XYZ file of C-alpha atoms in Angstrom:
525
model
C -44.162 -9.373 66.575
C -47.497 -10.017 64.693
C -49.417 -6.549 64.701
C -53.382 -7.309 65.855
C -56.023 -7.334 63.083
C -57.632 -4.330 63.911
C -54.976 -2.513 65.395
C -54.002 -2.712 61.249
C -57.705 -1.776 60.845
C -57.756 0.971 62.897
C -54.355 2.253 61.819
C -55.972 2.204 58.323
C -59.199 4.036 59.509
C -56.811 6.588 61.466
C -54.850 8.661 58.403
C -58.503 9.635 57.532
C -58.883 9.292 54.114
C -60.002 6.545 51.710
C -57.929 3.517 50.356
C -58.739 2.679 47.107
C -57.127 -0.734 45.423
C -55.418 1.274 43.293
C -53.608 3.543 46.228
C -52.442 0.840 48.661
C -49.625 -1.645 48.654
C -50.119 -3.075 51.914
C -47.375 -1.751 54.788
C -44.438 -0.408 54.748
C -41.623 -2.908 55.140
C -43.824 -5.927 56.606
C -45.737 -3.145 59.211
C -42.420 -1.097 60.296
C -44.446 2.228 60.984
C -43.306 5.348 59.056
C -39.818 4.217 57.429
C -40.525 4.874 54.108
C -40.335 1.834 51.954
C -42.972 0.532 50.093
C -42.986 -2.287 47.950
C -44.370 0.340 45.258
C -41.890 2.704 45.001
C -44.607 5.590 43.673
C -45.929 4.975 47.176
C -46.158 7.025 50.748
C -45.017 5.090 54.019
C -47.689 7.386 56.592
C -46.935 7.192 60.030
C -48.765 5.031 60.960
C -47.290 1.894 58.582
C -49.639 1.931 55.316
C -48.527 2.732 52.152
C -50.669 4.982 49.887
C -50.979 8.603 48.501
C -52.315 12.095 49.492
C -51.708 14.159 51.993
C -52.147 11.647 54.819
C -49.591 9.535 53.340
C -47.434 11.855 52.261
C -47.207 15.096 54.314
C -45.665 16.190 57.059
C -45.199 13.709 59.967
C -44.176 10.715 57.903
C -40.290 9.787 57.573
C -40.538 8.989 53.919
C -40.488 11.679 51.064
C -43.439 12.027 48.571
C -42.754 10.456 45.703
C -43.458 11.912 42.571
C -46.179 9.872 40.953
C -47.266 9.853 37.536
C -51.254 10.166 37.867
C -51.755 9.875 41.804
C -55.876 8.765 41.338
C -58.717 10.973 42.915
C -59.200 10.120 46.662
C -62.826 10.962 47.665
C -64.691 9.786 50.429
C -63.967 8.325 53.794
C -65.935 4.867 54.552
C -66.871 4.093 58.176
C -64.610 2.319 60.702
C -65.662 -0.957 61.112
C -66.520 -2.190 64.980
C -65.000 -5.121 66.242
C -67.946 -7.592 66.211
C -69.364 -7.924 70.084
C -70.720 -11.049 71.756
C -73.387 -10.460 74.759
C -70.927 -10.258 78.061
C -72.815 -11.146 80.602
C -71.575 -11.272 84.821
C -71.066 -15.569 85.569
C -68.522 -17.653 87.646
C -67.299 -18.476 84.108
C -65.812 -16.568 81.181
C -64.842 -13.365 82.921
C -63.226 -10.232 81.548
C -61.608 -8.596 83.855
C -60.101 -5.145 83.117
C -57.683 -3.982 85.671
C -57.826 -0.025 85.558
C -54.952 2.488 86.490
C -56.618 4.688 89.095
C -53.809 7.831 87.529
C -54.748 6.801 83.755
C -57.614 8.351 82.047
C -60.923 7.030 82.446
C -62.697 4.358 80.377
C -64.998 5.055 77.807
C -68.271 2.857 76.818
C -66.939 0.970 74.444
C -64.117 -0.019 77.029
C -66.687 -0.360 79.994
C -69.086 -2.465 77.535
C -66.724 -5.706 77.472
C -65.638 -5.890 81.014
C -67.406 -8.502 83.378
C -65.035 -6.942 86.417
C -63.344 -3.783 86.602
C -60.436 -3.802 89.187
C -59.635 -0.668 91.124
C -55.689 -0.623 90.997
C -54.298 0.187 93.438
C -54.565 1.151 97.295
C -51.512 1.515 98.729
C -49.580 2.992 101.778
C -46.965 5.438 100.406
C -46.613 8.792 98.643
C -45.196 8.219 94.815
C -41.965 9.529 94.592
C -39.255 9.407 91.283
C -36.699 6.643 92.654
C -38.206 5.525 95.992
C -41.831 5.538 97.069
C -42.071 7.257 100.397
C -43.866 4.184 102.556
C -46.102 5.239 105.487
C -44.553 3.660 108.244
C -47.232 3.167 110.322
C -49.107 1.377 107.103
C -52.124 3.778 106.570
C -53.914 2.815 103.924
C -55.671 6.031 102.297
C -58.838 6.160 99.743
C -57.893 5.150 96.425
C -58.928 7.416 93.555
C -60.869 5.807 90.839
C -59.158 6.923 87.531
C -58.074 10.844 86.223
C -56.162 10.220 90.532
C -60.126 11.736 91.605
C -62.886 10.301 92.833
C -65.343 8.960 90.591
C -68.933 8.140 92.291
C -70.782 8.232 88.789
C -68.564 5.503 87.106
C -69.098 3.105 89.724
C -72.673 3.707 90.299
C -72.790 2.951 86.158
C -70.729 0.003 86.234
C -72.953 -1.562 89.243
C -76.415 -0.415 86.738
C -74.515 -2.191 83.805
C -73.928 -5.087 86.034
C -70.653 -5.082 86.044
C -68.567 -5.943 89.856
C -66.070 -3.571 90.744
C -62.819 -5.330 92.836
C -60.395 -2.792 95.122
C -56.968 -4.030 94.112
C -54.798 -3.608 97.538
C -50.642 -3.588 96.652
C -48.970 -3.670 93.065
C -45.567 -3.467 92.056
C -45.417 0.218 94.136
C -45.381 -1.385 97.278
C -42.020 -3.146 97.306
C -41.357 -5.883 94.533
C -38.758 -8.936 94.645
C -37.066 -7.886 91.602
C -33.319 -6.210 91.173
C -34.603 -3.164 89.937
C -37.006 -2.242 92.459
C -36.536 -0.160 95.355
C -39.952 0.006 97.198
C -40.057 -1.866 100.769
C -43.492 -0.122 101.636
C -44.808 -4.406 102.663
C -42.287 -3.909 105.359
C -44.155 -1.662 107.399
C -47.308 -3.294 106.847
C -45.799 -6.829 108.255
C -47.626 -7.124 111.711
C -50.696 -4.724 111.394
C -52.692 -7.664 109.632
C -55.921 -6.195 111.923
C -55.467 -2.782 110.460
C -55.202 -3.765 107.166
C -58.212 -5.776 107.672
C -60.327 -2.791 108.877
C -58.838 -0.143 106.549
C -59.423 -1.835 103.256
C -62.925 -3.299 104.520
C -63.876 0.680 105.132
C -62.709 1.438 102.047
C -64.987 -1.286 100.404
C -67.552 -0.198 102.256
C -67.324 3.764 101.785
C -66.848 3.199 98.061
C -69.144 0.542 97.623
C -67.189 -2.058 96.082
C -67.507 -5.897 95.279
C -64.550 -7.329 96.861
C -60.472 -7.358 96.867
C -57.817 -8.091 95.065
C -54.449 -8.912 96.937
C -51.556 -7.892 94.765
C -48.551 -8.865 96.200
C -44.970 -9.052 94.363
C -42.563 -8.682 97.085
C -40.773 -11.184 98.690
C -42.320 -13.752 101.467
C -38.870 -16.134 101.499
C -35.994 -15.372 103.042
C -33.018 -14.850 100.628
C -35.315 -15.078 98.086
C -33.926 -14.311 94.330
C -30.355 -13.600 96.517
C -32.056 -10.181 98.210
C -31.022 -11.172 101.755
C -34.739 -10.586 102.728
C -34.839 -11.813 106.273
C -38.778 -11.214 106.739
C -39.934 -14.575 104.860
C -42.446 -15.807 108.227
C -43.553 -12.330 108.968
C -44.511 -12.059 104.840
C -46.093 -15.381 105.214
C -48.705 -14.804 108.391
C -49.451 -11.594 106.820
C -50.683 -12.633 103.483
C -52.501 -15.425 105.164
C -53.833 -13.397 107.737
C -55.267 -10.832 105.702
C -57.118 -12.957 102.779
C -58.681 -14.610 105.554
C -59.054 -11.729 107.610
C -60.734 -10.040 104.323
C -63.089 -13.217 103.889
C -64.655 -12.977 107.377
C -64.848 -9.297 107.660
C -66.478 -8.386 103.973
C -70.346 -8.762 103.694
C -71.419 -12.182 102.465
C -70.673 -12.551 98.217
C -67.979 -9.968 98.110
C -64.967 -11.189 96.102
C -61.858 -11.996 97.778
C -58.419 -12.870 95.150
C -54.953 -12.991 94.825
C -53.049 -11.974 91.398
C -49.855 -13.776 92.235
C -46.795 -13.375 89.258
C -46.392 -16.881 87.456
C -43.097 -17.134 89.198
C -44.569 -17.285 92.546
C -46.767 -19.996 91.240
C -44.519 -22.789 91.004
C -45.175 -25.988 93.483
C -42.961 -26.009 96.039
C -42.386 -22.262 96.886
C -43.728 -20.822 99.705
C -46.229 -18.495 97.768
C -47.845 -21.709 96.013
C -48.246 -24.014 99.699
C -49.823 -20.521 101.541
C -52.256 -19.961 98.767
C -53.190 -23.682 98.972
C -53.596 -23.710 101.775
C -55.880 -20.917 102.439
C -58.096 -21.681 98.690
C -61.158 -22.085 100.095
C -60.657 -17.862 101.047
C -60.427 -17.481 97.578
C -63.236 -16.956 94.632
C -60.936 -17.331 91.932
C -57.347 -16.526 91.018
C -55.394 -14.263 88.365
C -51.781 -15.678 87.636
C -50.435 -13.256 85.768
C -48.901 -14.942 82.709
C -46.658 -12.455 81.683
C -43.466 -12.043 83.974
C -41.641 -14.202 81.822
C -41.768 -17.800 83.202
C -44.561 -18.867 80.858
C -44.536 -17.055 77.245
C -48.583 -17.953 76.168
C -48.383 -14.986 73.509
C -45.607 -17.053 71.581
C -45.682 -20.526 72.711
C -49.723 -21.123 73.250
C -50.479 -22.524 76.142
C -48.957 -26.008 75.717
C -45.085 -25.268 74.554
C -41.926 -24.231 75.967
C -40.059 -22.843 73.239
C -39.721 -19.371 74.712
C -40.763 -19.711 78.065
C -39.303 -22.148 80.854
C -42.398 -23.520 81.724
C -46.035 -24.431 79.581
C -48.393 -22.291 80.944
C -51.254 -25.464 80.348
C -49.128 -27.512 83.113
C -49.342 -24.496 85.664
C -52.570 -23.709 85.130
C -53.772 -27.216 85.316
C -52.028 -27.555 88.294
C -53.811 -24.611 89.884
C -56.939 -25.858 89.211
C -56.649 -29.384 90.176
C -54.620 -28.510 93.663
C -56.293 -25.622 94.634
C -59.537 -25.909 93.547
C -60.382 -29.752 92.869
C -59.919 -29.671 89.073
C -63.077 -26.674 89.096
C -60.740 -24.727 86.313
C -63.731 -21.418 86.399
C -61.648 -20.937 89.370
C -58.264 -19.957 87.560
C -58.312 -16.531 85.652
C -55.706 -16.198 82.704
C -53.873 -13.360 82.712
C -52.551 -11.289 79.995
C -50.389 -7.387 79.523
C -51.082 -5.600 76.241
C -48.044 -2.989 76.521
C -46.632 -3.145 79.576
C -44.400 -6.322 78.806
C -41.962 -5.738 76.923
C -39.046 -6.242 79.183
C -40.477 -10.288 79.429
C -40.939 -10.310 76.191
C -45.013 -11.110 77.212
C -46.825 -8.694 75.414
C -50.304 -10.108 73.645
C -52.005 -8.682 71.080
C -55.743 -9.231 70.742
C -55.208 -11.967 67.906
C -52.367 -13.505 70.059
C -55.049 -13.425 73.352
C -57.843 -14.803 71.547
C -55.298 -17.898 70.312
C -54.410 -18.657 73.618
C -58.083 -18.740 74.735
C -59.101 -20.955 72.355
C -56.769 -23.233 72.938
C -56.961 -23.143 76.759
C -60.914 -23.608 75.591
C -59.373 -26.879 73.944
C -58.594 -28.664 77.387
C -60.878 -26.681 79.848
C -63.855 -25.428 77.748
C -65.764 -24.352 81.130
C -62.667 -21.624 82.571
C -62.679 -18.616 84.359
C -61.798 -16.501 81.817
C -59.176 -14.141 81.137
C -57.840 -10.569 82.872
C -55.695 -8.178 81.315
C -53.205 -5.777 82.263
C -54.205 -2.325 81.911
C -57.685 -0.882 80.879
C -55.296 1.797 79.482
C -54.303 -0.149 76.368
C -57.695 -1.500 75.390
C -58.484 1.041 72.701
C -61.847 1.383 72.505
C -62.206 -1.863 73.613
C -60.656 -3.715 70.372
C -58.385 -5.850 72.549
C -60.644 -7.324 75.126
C -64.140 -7.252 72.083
C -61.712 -9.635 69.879
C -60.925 -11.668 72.860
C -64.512 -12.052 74.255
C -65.492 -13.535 70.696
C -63.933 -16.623 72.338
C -64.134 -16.246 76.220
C -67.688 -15.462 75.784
C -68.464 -18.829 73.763
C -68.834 -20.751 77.182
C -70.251 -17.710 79.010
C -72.510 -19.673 81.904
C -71.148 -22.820 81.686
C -70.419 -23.430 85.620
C -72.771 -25.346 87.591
C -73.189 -23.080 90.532
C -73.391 -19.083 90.065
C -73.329 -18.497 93.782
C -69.788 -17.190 94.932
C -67.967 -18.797 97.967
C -68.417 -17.685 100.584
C -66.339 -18.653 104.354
C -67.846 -19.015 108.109
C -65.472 -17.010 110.536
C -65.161 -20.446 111.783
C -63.862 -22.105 108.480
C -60.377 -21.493 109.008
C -58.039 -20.510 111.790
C -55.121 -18.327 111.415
C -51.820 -19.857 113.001
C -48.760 -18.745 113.666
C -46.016 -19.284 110.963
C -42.502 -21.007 113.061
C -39.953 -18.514 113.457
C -37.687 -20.966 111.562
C -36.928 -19.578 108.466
C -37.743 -21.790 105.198
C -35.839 -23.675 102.898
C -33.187 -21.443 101.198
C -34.306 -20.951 97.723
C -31.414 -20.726 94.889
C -30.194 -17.939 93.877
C -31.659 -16.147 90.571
C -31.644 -13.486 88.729
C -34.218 -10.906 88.268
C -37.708 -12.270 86.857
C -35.841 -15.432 85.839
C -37.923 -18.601 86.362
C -36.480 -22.039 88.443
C -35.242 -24.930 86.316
C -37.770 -26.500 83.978
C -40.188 -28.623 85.503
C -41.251 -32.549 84.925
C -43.476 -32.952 81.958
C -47.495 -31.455 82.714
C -49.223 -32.961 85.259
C -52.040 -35.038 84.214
C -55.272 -34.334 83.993
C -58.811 -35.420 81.738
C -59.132 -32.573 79.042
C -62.722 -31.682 78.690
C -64.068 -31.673 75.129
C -63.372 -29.133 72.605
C -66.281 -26.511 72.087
C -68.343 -26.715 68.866
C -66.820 -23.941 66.483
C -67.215 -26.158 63.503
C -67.982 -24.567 60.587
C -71.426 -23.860 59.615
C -72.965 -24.171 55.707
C -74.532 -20.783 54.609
C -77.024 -20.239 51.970
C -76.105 -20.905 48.478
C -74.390 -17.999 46.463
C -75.893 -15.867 44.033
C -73.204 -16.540 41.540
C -73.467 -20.264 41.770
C -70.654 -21.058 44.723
C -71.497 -23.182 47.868
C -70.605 -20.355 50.250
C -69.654 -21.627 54.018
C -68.453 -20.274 57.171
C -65.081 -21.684 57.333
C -61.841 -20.819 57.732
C -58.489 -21.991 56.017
C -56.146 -24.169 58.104
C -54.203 -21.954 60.844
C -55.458 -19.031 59.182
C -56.235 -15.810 62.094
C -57.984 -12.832 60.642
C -61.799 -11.845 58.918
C -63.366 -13.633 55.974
C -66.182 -12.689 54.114
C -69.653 -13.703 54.249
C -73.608 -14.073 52.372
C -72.283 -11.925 49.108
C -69.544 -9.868 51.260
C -72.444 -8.276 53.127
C -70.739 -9.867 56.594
C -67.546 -10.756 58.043
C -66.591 -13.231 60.917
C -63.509 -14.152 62.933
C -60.664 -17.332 62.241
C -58.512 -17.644 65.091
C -55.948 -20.596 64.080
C -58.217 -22.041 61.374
C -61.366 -22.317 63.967
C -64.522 -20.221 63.536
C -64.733 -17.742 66.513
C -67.999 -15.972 67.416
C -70.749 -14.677 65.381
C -70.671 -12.931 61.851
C -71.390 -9.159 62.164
C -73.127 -7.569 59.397
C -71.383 -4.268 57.003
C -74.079 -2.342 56.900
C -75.889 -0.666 54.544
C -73.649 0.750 51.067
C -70.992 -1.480 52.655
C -68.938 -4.881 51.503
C -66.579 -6.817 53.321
C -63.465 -6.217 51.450
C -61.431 -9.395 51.867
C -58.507 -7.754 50.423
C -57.985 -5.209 53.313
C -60.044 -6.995 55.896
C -62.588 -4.193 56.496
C -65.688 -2.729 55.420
C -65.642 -0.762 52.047
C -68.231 1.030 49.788
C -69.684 -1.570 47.767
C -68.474 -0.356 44.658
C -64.660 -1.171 45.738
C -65.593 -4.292 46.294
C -65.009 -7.186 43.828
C -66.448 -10.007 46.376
C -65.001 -13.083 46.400
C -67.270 -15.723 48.352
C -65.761 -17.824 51.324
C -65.123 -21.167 50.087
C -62.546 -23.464 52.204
């Protein structure tokens, strides 16, 4: 898989010393980190993938052997690490970024906090971890979440409301029972028939921790049989997912946030998941499929091919939008994992993310945005500041910035039949139903304006212009080298940052060098 532009920039910026043309022959083996072969045989592989000498290639730590060269050159200096250029992220119902954050991980720094719309609290649950099985709390008692470090944090949440920023309680999460093989947790069970407790507990704890709003995360099963499992609680699932969103909705203050984060599986017209959601939309502010359990595969097929996926992840999110939601697509959140993924092959890199904005941008430039799976991954923020470059393009773009919000009266809770539903087939694990009828239609908006823009004329006599090379993804140089700015797929994303001063873009390496490395080539498509 394609390794993110500045997770090579960083990696390059990480051994610490400084990479002179003359001591770097790109990475080792095509990126493979740390197995010792570089194109230039006089070369170090260091661990982290680049090929060069000194002792940060060459020491201890790295796989390969130091070569023996015949004049290894002087290595002096250390140039700055370049920032990921940042676009104003500012709170609308439109072009979100919304960082879900491990309340047992570390917590987020600045840089992190800085691109983040929404920060979601994950999780509050009702058992006691424990290596195998979770002990559930029969009795579903719900306790105080942590925030992140598993402690309170009163400060980060007071900063995060100053910075403007809403903070969401995510209630579930794959801890609490989900419909897959391998998992073992049934801790939904006990919950099934307390829907007023629920209600109560988690509205306390929004209140107590003052918090924007809820998240329902909910991977277990809600059809009987479902996936095989011989689940036989598919009506009692049913009344209480639909009893608490709407429970939730009458019972938080007026403009608190009330969601769902169903897995794209659960999504597909026809299941039960997809009808209760439906039919209980106008609950909901917005919605987070998460686009990453392998059904849809955005990260490799964009958002409008099947190649690796069973399904286009365009024809499900379209469909979203136009049944839930009346075609409003700032109501549909697109979610993406960084790490976590692997085992759906669903992993997105920043440059990956950003592709799959821009074309989503393509059909539906007004959206809602994107989420991401966890805060944890986002390295100092490069993941979600290379993805707001396009998110943030549209940033205000709805017509209304008041969130819904429900009358106790607006919807009444019935009882699901004791009936069990329609039998789904059997599957395996994760795996997704048969593919679907071609997308369902719908009027594509027009494409946002990223054309490319004619700079000043260079010094040296070349009509310099902020373009980008057909399907080309990465940094090109700008005005004499003395900026950079974004391609994703050949478009112009975002604005140009400027080097700094004693600094060049160095097209070669795709970061900022001291000028006199720098032989600048202006950008001319």
């Amino acid at each position: 898989m394609t390794i993110a532009i500045y997770q090579s920039i960083f990696s390059l910026i990480l051994v610490g010393g400084f990479l002179s043309s003359t001591s770097l022959a790109a990475t080792c083996s095509g990126g493979t980190i740390g197995d010792g072969i570089c194109v230039d045989n006089t070369l170090c592989c260091s661990r982290f993938g680049w090929c060069g000498l000194g002792p940060d290639w060459c020491d201890e730590g790295n796989t390969a052997s130091p070569p023996t060269p015949a004049a290894a050159p002087t290595i002096t200096g250390s140039p700055p690490s370049p920032v990921p250029p940042t676009v104003p992220v500012i709170l609308n119902d439109d072009s979100r970024m919304i960082a879900y954050m491990g309340n047992w991980h570390t917590c987020p720094t600045a840089a992190q906090l800085t691109q983040y719309t929404h920060v979601v609290l994950a999780f509050a649950v009702s058992y006691t971890w424990a290596p195998g099985k979770n002990q559930c709390d029969t009795q579903c008692n719900i306790a105080t979440p942590p925030v992140c470090n598993n402690a309170p944090n009163d400060s980060l949440i007071s900063d995060l409301h100053a910075a403007g920023k809403k903070i969401i309680l995510s209630f579930g999460g794959a801890g609490m029972g989900g419909s897959w093989s391998s998992s073992q947790d049934d801790c939904w069970d006990y919950c099934f028939g307390k829907e007023e407790k629920v209600v109560s507990r988690l509205t306390e704890i929004i209140d107590d921790m003052n918090l924007d709003g809820i998240d329902i995360d909910y991977e277990y099963f809600y059809e009987d049989n479902q996936n095989g499992s011989g689940f036989t609680k598919g009506a009692q699932a049913q009344k209480f997912l639909t009893e608490i969103t709407v429970g939730l909705r009458n019972s938080l203050p007026a403009g608190s946030i009330v969601t769902h984060a169903p897995m794209d599986s659960d999504l597909v017209p026809g299941k039960a998941f997809y009808k209760l959601l439906k039919d209980i939309s106008g609950t909901l502010d917005f919605i987070m499929p998460q686009y990453y359990n392998g059904l849809v595969r955005p990260a490799l097929d964009g958002v409008d091919e099947s190649g690796f996926g069973q399904e286009t992840s365009i024809s499900l999110y379209s469909q979203l939008a136009n049944d839930y939601f009346g075609g409003d697509a700032t109501k549909i959140v697109f979610g993406f994992c960084i790490k976590d993924c692997s085992g759906t092959n669903s992993n997105a890199n920043a440059v990956q993310a950003a592709a799959v904005m821009s074309e989503l941008s393509s059909v539906y430039d007004c959206n809602g945005g994107a989420f991401f799976w966890v805060v944890n991954d986002d390295t100092n923020g490069s993941w979600s500041s290379q993805v707001n470059q396009v998110v943030q393009l549209n940033a205000g773009c709805a017509e209304s910035n008041s969130p819904s919000t429900v009358a106790p009266s607006s919807f009444v809770v019935t009882t699901h039949p004791s009936a069990a539903p329609t039998k789904q087939p059997n599957q395996s694990p994760m795996a997704a139903p048969t593919k679907r009828t071609p997308n369902p239609s719908f009027a594509p908006t027009s494409k946002p304006s990223l054309r490319a823009t004619t700079a000043p004329s260079n010094a040296d006599g070349f009509e310099e212009t902020k373009c980008c090379p057909p399907d080309f993804t990465g940094l090109r140089a700008l005005d004499n080298c003395s900026k950079f700015f974004h391609c994703v797929g050949g478009t112009v994303v975002g604005p140009e940052t400027s080097c700094g001063s004693g600094l060049l873009f160095d097209q070669k390496f795709m970061y900022c060098n001291w000028s006199d490395q720098v032989a600048c080539v202006p950008n001319v498509c």
